[in-house]
Amino acid sequence: MKKLITSIIAAAAVMPAFAAPETVNLMDKNVWEHKYMMRTPEEGLLRISGMYCIRLKTPAKLDAAKKYTIRGKVKLGENSPVTEISVGFTLLDKTGRTMPLNNFWAIKDSHAQLTGAVKNGDTVIKIKAENPKVWRPVPGWAVMFQAQKDLSDLPNEKTSADLAKVEKNADGTQTVTLKSPVKYDLPAGTQIRLCSGYSIYFNLYKMKPVTSEWQDFNVSISGEQLPPGIYNGKKFPAGVDSIRLFIMVNWLNKKATTEFKDMVMEIE
């Protein structure tokens, strides 16, 4: 019996340890930026009136081996009109810069190059595209400069405003008019591509409508990242270093009041 007990203790000693999840108490006003719009009329209740996007002060490091879960309860405040909430993350690079989705999202088969130099302030550029049919004004599509065919430049912050117009030229080149000026000086021959997704918000979950009864919300996402250049709204794009939780509250109704309780973020 003594041998058996010793064996069990020895086996337990080599078993892998399971770390407890890291928990952020989202009911604590001090973890949020711009906490001035939050009210705590009673213990364990967080109330927000008006249209706001609240964000955590401290980003979380993105780890492919971990899962990020946000859960809690939500309802309308007394006599509030119907409203909605959205939950998601903003995406940060290694320097802490918040990156819009177009820094990651490359339009397939859109590689091209500038046929002439571009100066800061220009709104018209001339290009030679490998696949001219791809180049067309689509809402949210912009130009990404200093692009590499192997996508090694991603995430890439050198982007333009949306395309306003694309015209074909007799020599096979195209003239692209942008909705606002380019912010860079770039030489002829600079490699470019199309990109998409000007929003800075990676939305995970939307509750519509929020009602006068307490409703549970529970949303999780893995820290895994997609291959470079791809965005599908379900996994994080490649190149994200850290993420900052946000909740859009009463986004479509400034007169609404929303209440939360038992709200946490778990990383495990």
CSV table of C-alpha atoms in Angstrom, one decimal:
chain,number,residue,atom,x,y,z
A,1,MET,CA,0.0,0.0,0.0
A,2,LYS,CA,2.9,2.4,0.9
A,3,LYS,CA,4.4,1.7,-2.6
A,4,LEU,CA,1.1,2.4,-4.3
A,5,ILE,CA,0.7,5.7,-2.5
A,6,THR,CA,4.3,6.7,-3.3
A,7,SER,CA,3.6,5.9,-7.0
A,8,ILE,CA,0.5,8.0,-7.1
A,9,ILE,CA,2.3,11.0,-5.5
A,10,ALA,CA,5.2,10.6,-8.0
A,11,ALA,CA,2.8,10.4,-10.9
A,12,ALA,CA,0.9,13.5,-9.8
A,13,ALA,CA,4.2,15.4,-9.6
A,14,VAL,CA,4.9,15.0,-13.3
A,15,MET,CA,1.3,15.7,-14.5
A,16,PRO,CA,1.1,19.0,-16.4
A,17,ALA,CA,-0.2,22.0,-14.5
A,18,PHE,CA,-3.2,23.8,-15.7
A,19,ALA,CA,-3.0,27.5,-15.3
A,20,ALA,CA,-6.0,29.3,-13.9
A,21,PRO,CA,-7.6,31.7,-16.5
A,22,GLU,CA,-6.6,35.3,-16.3
A,23,THR,CA,-9.8,37.2,-15.4
A,24,VAL,CA,-10.5,40.9,-15.9
A,25,ASN,CA,-13.3,42.3,-13.8
A,26,LEU,CA,-15.2,44.4,-16.4
A,27,MET,CA,-17.5,45.7,-13.6
A,28,ASP,CA,-14.6,47.8,-12.3
A,29,LYS,CA,-14.9,51.3,-13.8
A,30,ASN,CA,-11.1,51.7,-13.3
A,31,VAL,CA,-10.2,49.2,-16.0
A,32,TRP,CA,-12.0,51.3,-18.7
A,33,GLU,CA,-10.9,54.4,-20.5
A,34,HIS,CA,-13.4,57.4,-20.3
A,35,LYS,CA,-15.0,56.0,-17.2
A,36,TYR,CA,-16.8,59.3,-16.6
A,37,MET,CA,-19.9,58.1,-18.5
A,38,MET,CA,-20.3,55.1,-16.3
A,39,ARG,CA,-22.5,55.0,-13.2
A,40,THR,CA,-22.7,52.4,-10.4
A,41,PRO,CA,-26.1,53.1,-8.8
A,42,GLU,CA,-25.8,50.0,-6.7
A,43,GLU,CA,-23.2,47.3,-6.0
A,44,GLY,CA,-22.6,45.0,-8.9
A,45,LEU,CA,-24.4,47.2,-11.5
A,46,LEU,CA,-22.9,49.3,-14.2
A,47,ARG,CA,-25.1,51.8,-16.0
A,48,ILE,CA,-24.3,53.8,-19.2
A,49,SER,CA,-26.6,56.4,-20.7
A,50,GLY,CA,-26.0,57.8,-24.2
A,51,MET,CA,-24.0,56.5,-27.2
A,52,TYR,CA,-20.4,55.5,-26.3
A,53,CYS,CA,-17.7,53.1,-27.3
A,54,ILE,CA,-15.9,52.0,-24.1
A,55,ARG,CA,-12.5,50.5,-24.3
A,56,LEU,CA,-10.2,48.8,-21.8
A,57,LYS,CA,-7.2,50.8,-20.7
A,58,THR,CA,-4.8,47.8,-21.0
A,59,PRO,CA,-4.5,45.7,-24.2
A,60,ALA,CA,-4.1,41.9,-23.9
A,61,LYS,CA,-1.2,40.1,-25.7
A,62,LEU,CA,-2.5,38.0,-28.5
A,63,ASP,CA,-1.6,34.3,-28.0
A,64,ALA,CA,-2.5,31.6,-30.5
A,65,ALA,CA,-2.7,29.1,-27.7
A,66,LYS,CA,-5.3,31.0,-25.7
A,67,LYS,CA,-9.0,31.7,-25.9
A,68,TYR,CA,-10.5,35.1,-25.1
A,69,THR,CA,-14.0,35.1,-23.6
A,70,ILE,CA,-16.3,38.0,-22.7
A,71,ARG,CA,-19.4,37.3,-20.8
A,72,GLY,CA,-22.0,39.0,-18.6
A,73,LYS,CA,-25.6,40.1,-18.4
A,74,VAL,CA,-27.2,43.2,-20.0
A,75,LYS,CA,-30.6,44.9,-20.0
A,76,LEU,CA,-32.2,48.2,-20.7
A,77,GLY,CA,-32.3,50.9,-18.0
A,78,GLU,CA,-35.7,51.9,-16.6
A,79,ASN,CA,-37.9,53.6,-19.3
A,80,SER,CA,-35.1,53.3,-21.9
A,81,PRO,CA,-35.9,53.0,-25.6
A,82,VAL,CA,-34.7,49.8,-27.3
A,83,THR,CA,-31.1,49.7,-28.2
A,84,GLU,CA,-28.2,47.4,-29.0
A,85,ILE,CA,-24.6,46.6,-28.0
A,86,SER,CA,-21.6,45.4,-30.0
A,87,VAL,CA,-18.6,43.6,-28.5
A,88,GLY,CA,-15.2,43.3,-30.2
A,89,PHE,CA,-11.5,44.3,-30.2
A,90,THR,CA,-9.3,47.0,-31.7
A,91,LEU,CA,-6.1,45.5,-33.1
A,92,LEU,CA,-2.6,46.8,-32.2
A,93,ASP,CA,0.9,46.4,-33.5
A,94,LYS,CA,4.1,46.0,-31.5
A,95,THR,CA,4.3,49.7,-30.9
A,96,GLY,CA,0.8,49.9,-29.5
A,97,ARG,CA,-0.6,51.6,-32.6
A,98,THR,CA,-4.3,50.9,-33.4
A,99,MET,CA,-4.5,49.4,-36.9
A,100,PRO,CA,-7.5,49.6,-39.2
A,101,LEU,CA,-8.4,46.4,-41.0
A,102,ASN,CA,-7.1,47.7,-44.3
A,103,ASN,CA,-3.6,47.4,-42.9
A,104,PHE,CA,-4.1,43.6,-43.0
A,105,TRP,CA,-6.6,42.9,-45.7
A,106,ALA,CA,-5.1,42.5,-49.2
A,107,ILE,CA,-7.4,42.2,-52.3
A,108,LYS,CA,-6.4,39.1,-54.3
A,109,ASP,CA,-4.7,39.5,-57.7
A,110,SER,CA,-4.5,43.3,-57.3
A,111,HIS,CA,-0.7,43.7,-57.4
A,112,ALA,CA,0.5,46.7,-59.5
A,113,GLN,CA,3.1,49.4,-59.7
A,114,LEU,CA,3.2,53.1,-60.0
A,115,THR,CA,4.2,54.3,-63.5
A,116,GLY,CA,5.0,57.8,-62.3
A,117,ALA,CA,6.2,59.4,-59.1
A,118,VAL,CA,3.6,60.4,-56.5
A,119,LYS,CA,3.9,63.4,-54.3
A,120,ASN,CA,2.3,64.2,-50.9
A,121,GLY,CA,-1.0,65.9,-51.7
A,122,ASP,CA,-1.7,64.1,-55.1
A,123,THR,CA,-5.2,62.7,-55.7
A,124,VAL,CA,-4.4,61.1,-59.0
A,125,ILE,CA,-2.0,58.2,-59.6
A,126,LYS,CA,-1.0,56.2,-62.7
A,127,ILE,CA,-0.5,52.5,-62.4
A,128,LYS,CA,0.3,49.3,-64.4
A,129,ALA,CA,-1.7,46.4,-62.9
A,130,GLU,CA,-1.0,42.7,-63.4
A,131,ASN,CA,-4.8,42.2,-63.5
A,132,PRO,CA,-6.5,45.5,-64.6
A,133,LYS,CA,-10.0,44.1,-64.2
A,134,VAL,CA,-9.5,43.9,-60.4
A,135,TRP,CA,-8.9,47.7,-60.2
A,136,ARG,CA,-12.3,49.3,-59.8
A,137,PRO,CA,-13.9,51.7,-57.3
A,138,VAL,CA,-15.5,49.5,-54.7
A,139,PRO,CA,-16.7,51.1,-51.3
A,140,GLY,CA,-13.9,50.6,-48.8
A,141,TRP,CA,-11.2,49.7,-51.3
A,142,ALA,CA,-8.0,51.8,-51.1
A,143,VAL,CA,-4.4,51.6,-52.3
A,144,MET,CA,-1.6,50.1,-50.2
A,145,PHE,CA,1.8,51.4,-51.1
A,146,GLN,CA,5.2,49.6,-50.8
A,147,ALA,CA,3.5,46.3,-51.1
A,148,GLN,CA,5.4,43.0,-51.5
A,149,LYS,CA,4.1,40.1,-53.6
A,150,ASP,CA,4.8,37.7,-50.8
A,151,LEU,CA,2.8,39.8,-48.4
A,152,SER,CA,5.8,40.3,-46.1
A,153,ASP,CA,4.9,44.0,-45.8
A,154,LEU,CA,1.7,43.2,-43.9
A,155,PRO,CA,0.5,44.8,-41.7
A,156,ASN,CA,1.1,47.9,-43.8
A,157,GLU,CA,0.0,51.3,-42.7
A,158,LYS,CA,0.9,53.1,-45.9
A,159,THR,CA,-2.6,53.3,-47.4
A,160,SER,CA,-4.7,55.8,-49.4
A,161,ALA,CA,-8.2,57.0,-49.2
A,162,ASP,CA,-10.9,55.1,-51.1
A,163,LEU,CA,-10.8,54.9,-54.9
A,164,ALA,CA,-13.1,57.5,-56.5
A,165,LYS,CA,-12.6,56.5,-60.2
A,166,VAL,CA,-10.4,54.2,-62.3
A,167,GLU,CA,-9.9,55.0,-66.0
A,168,LYS,CA,-8.2,52.8,-68.7
A,169,ASN,CA,-5.5,54.3,-70.8
A,170,ALA,CA,-4.5,53.4,-74.4
A,171,ASP,CA,-1.1,52.1,-73.4
A,172,GLY,CA,-2.6,49.6,-71.0
A,173,THR,CA,-2.0,51.6,-67.8
A,174,GLN,CA,-4.8,53.0,-65.6
A,175,THR,CA,-5.4,56.4,-64.0
A,176,VAL,CA,-6.7,56.1,-60.5
A,177,THR,CA,-8.4,59.0,-58.8
A,178,LEU,CA,-8.6,59.0,-55.0
A,179,LYS,CA,-11.2,60.5,-52.7
A,180,SER,CA,-8.5,62.4,-50.7
A,181,PRO,CA,-4.8,63.2,-51.2
A,182,VAL,CA,-2.0,60.8,-50.8
A,183,LYS,CA,0.1,61.4,-47.7
A,184,TYR,CA,3.5,60.1,-49.0
A,185,ASP,CA,6.2,60.9,-51.6
A,186,LEU,CA,6.7,57.8,-53.7
A,187,PRO,CA,8.9,57.1,-56.7
A,188,ALA,CA,7.8,55.5,-60.0
A,189,GLY,CA,8.0,51.7,-59.8
A,190,THR,CA,6.7,51.6,-56.2
A,191,GLN,CA,4.8,48.3,-55.7
A,192,ILE,CA,1.2,48.6,-54.7
A,193,ARG,CA,-2.0,46.6,-54.2
A,194,LEU,CA,-5.6,47.1,-53.3
A,195,CYS,CA,-6.7,46.7,-49.7
A,196,SER,CA,-10.0,46.9,-47.9
A,197,GLY,CA,-11.6,47.5,-44.5
A,198,TYR,CA,-11.2,51.0,-43.2
A,199,SER,CA,-12.8,50.3,-39.8
A,200,ILE,CA,-10.6,50.0,-36.7
A,201,TYR,CA,-13.2,47.7,-35.0
A,202,PHE,CA,-13.0,43.9,-35.2
A,203,ASN,CA,-16.6,43.1,-34.3
A,204,LEU,CA,-17.3,39.8,-32.6
A,205,TYR,CA,-20.8,40.0,-31.4
A,206,LYS,CA,-23.9,42.1,-31.6
A,207,MET,CA,-27.0,41.9,-29.4
A,208,LYS,CA,-30.0,43.5,-31.0
A,209,PRO,CA,-32.3,44.4,-29.4
A,210,VAL,CA,-31.3,44.7,-25.7
A,211,THR,CA,-34.5,44.2,-23.8
A,212,SER,CA,-35.8,45.2,-20.3
A,213,GLU,CA,-35.1,41.7,-19.0
A,214,TRP,CA,-31.6,40.5,-18.1
A,215,GLN,CA,-30.0,38.7,-21.1
A,216,ASP,CA,-26.8,36.7,-21.0
A,217,PHE,CA,-24.1,37.3,-23.6
A,218,ASN,CA,-21.1,35.1,-24.0
A,219,VAL,CA,-18.6,35.3,-26.9
A,220,SER,CA,-15.3,33.6,-27.3
A,221,ILE,CA,-12.5,33.7,-29.9
A,222,SER,CA,-9.2,31.9,-30.3
A,223,GLY,CA,-6.0,33.8,-30.5
A,224,GLU,CA,-5.2,32.0,-33.7
A,225,GLN,CA,-4.4,34.2,-36.7
A,226,LEU,CA,-5.3,33.8,-40.4
A,227,PRO,CA,-2.7,33.6,-43.2
A,228,PRO,CA,-1.3,37.0,-44.3
A,229,GLY,CA,-3.6,39.2,-46.4
A,230,ILE,CA,-6.9,37.4,-45.5
A,231,TYR,CA,-9.7,38.8,-43.3
A,232,ASN,CA,-13.0,36.9,-42.6
A,233,GLY,CA,-14.3,38.5,-39.4
A,234,LYS,CA,-14.0,35.1,-37.6
A,235,LYS,CA,-10.3,34.9,-36.8
A,236,PHE,CA,-7.7,37.6,-36.2
A,237,PRO,CA,-5.7,38.7,-39.2
A,238,ALA,CA,-2.0,38.0,-39.3
A,239,GLY,CA,0.3,40.5,-37.8
A,240,VAL,CA,-1.7,41.5,-34.7
A,241,ASP,CA,0.4,41.8,-31.6
A,242,SER,CA,-2.2,42.7,-29.0
A,243,ILE,CA,-5.9,43.4,-28.7
A,244,ARG,CA,-8.0,45.9,-26.8
A,245,LEU,CA,-11.6,45.0,-25.8
A,246,PHE,CA,-14.4,47.5,-26.7
A,247,ILE,CA,-18.1,47.6,-26.2
A,248,MET,CA,-20.3,49.8,-28.3
A,249,VAL,CA,-23.2,50.9,-26.1
A,250,ASN,CA,-26.4,52.5,-27.3
A,251,TRP,CA,-24.7,53.0,-30.6
A,252,LEU,CA,-27.9,53.7,-32.6
A,253,ASN,CA,-29.8,55.5,-29.8
A,254,LYS,CA,-28.3,58.4,-27.8
A,255,LYS,CA,-31.3,58.5,-25.5
A,256,ALA,CA,-31.0,54.9,-24.4
A,257,THR,CA,-29.6,53.5,-21.1
A,258,THR,CA,-28.0,50.1,-20.8
A,259,GLU,CA,-27.1,48.2,-17.6
A,260,PHE,CA,-24.5,45.5,-17.1
A,261,LYS,CA,-23.7,43.0,-14.4
A,262,ASP,CA,-21.5,40.0,-13.8
A,263,MET,CA,-19.3,41.1,-16.7
A,264,VAL,CA,-15.8,39.7,-17.1
A,265,MET,CA,-13.2,38.9,-19.7
A,266,GLU,CA,-11.3,35.6,-19.3
A,267,ILE,CA,-8.1,34.6,-21.0
A,268,GLU,CA,-7.2,30.9,-20.8
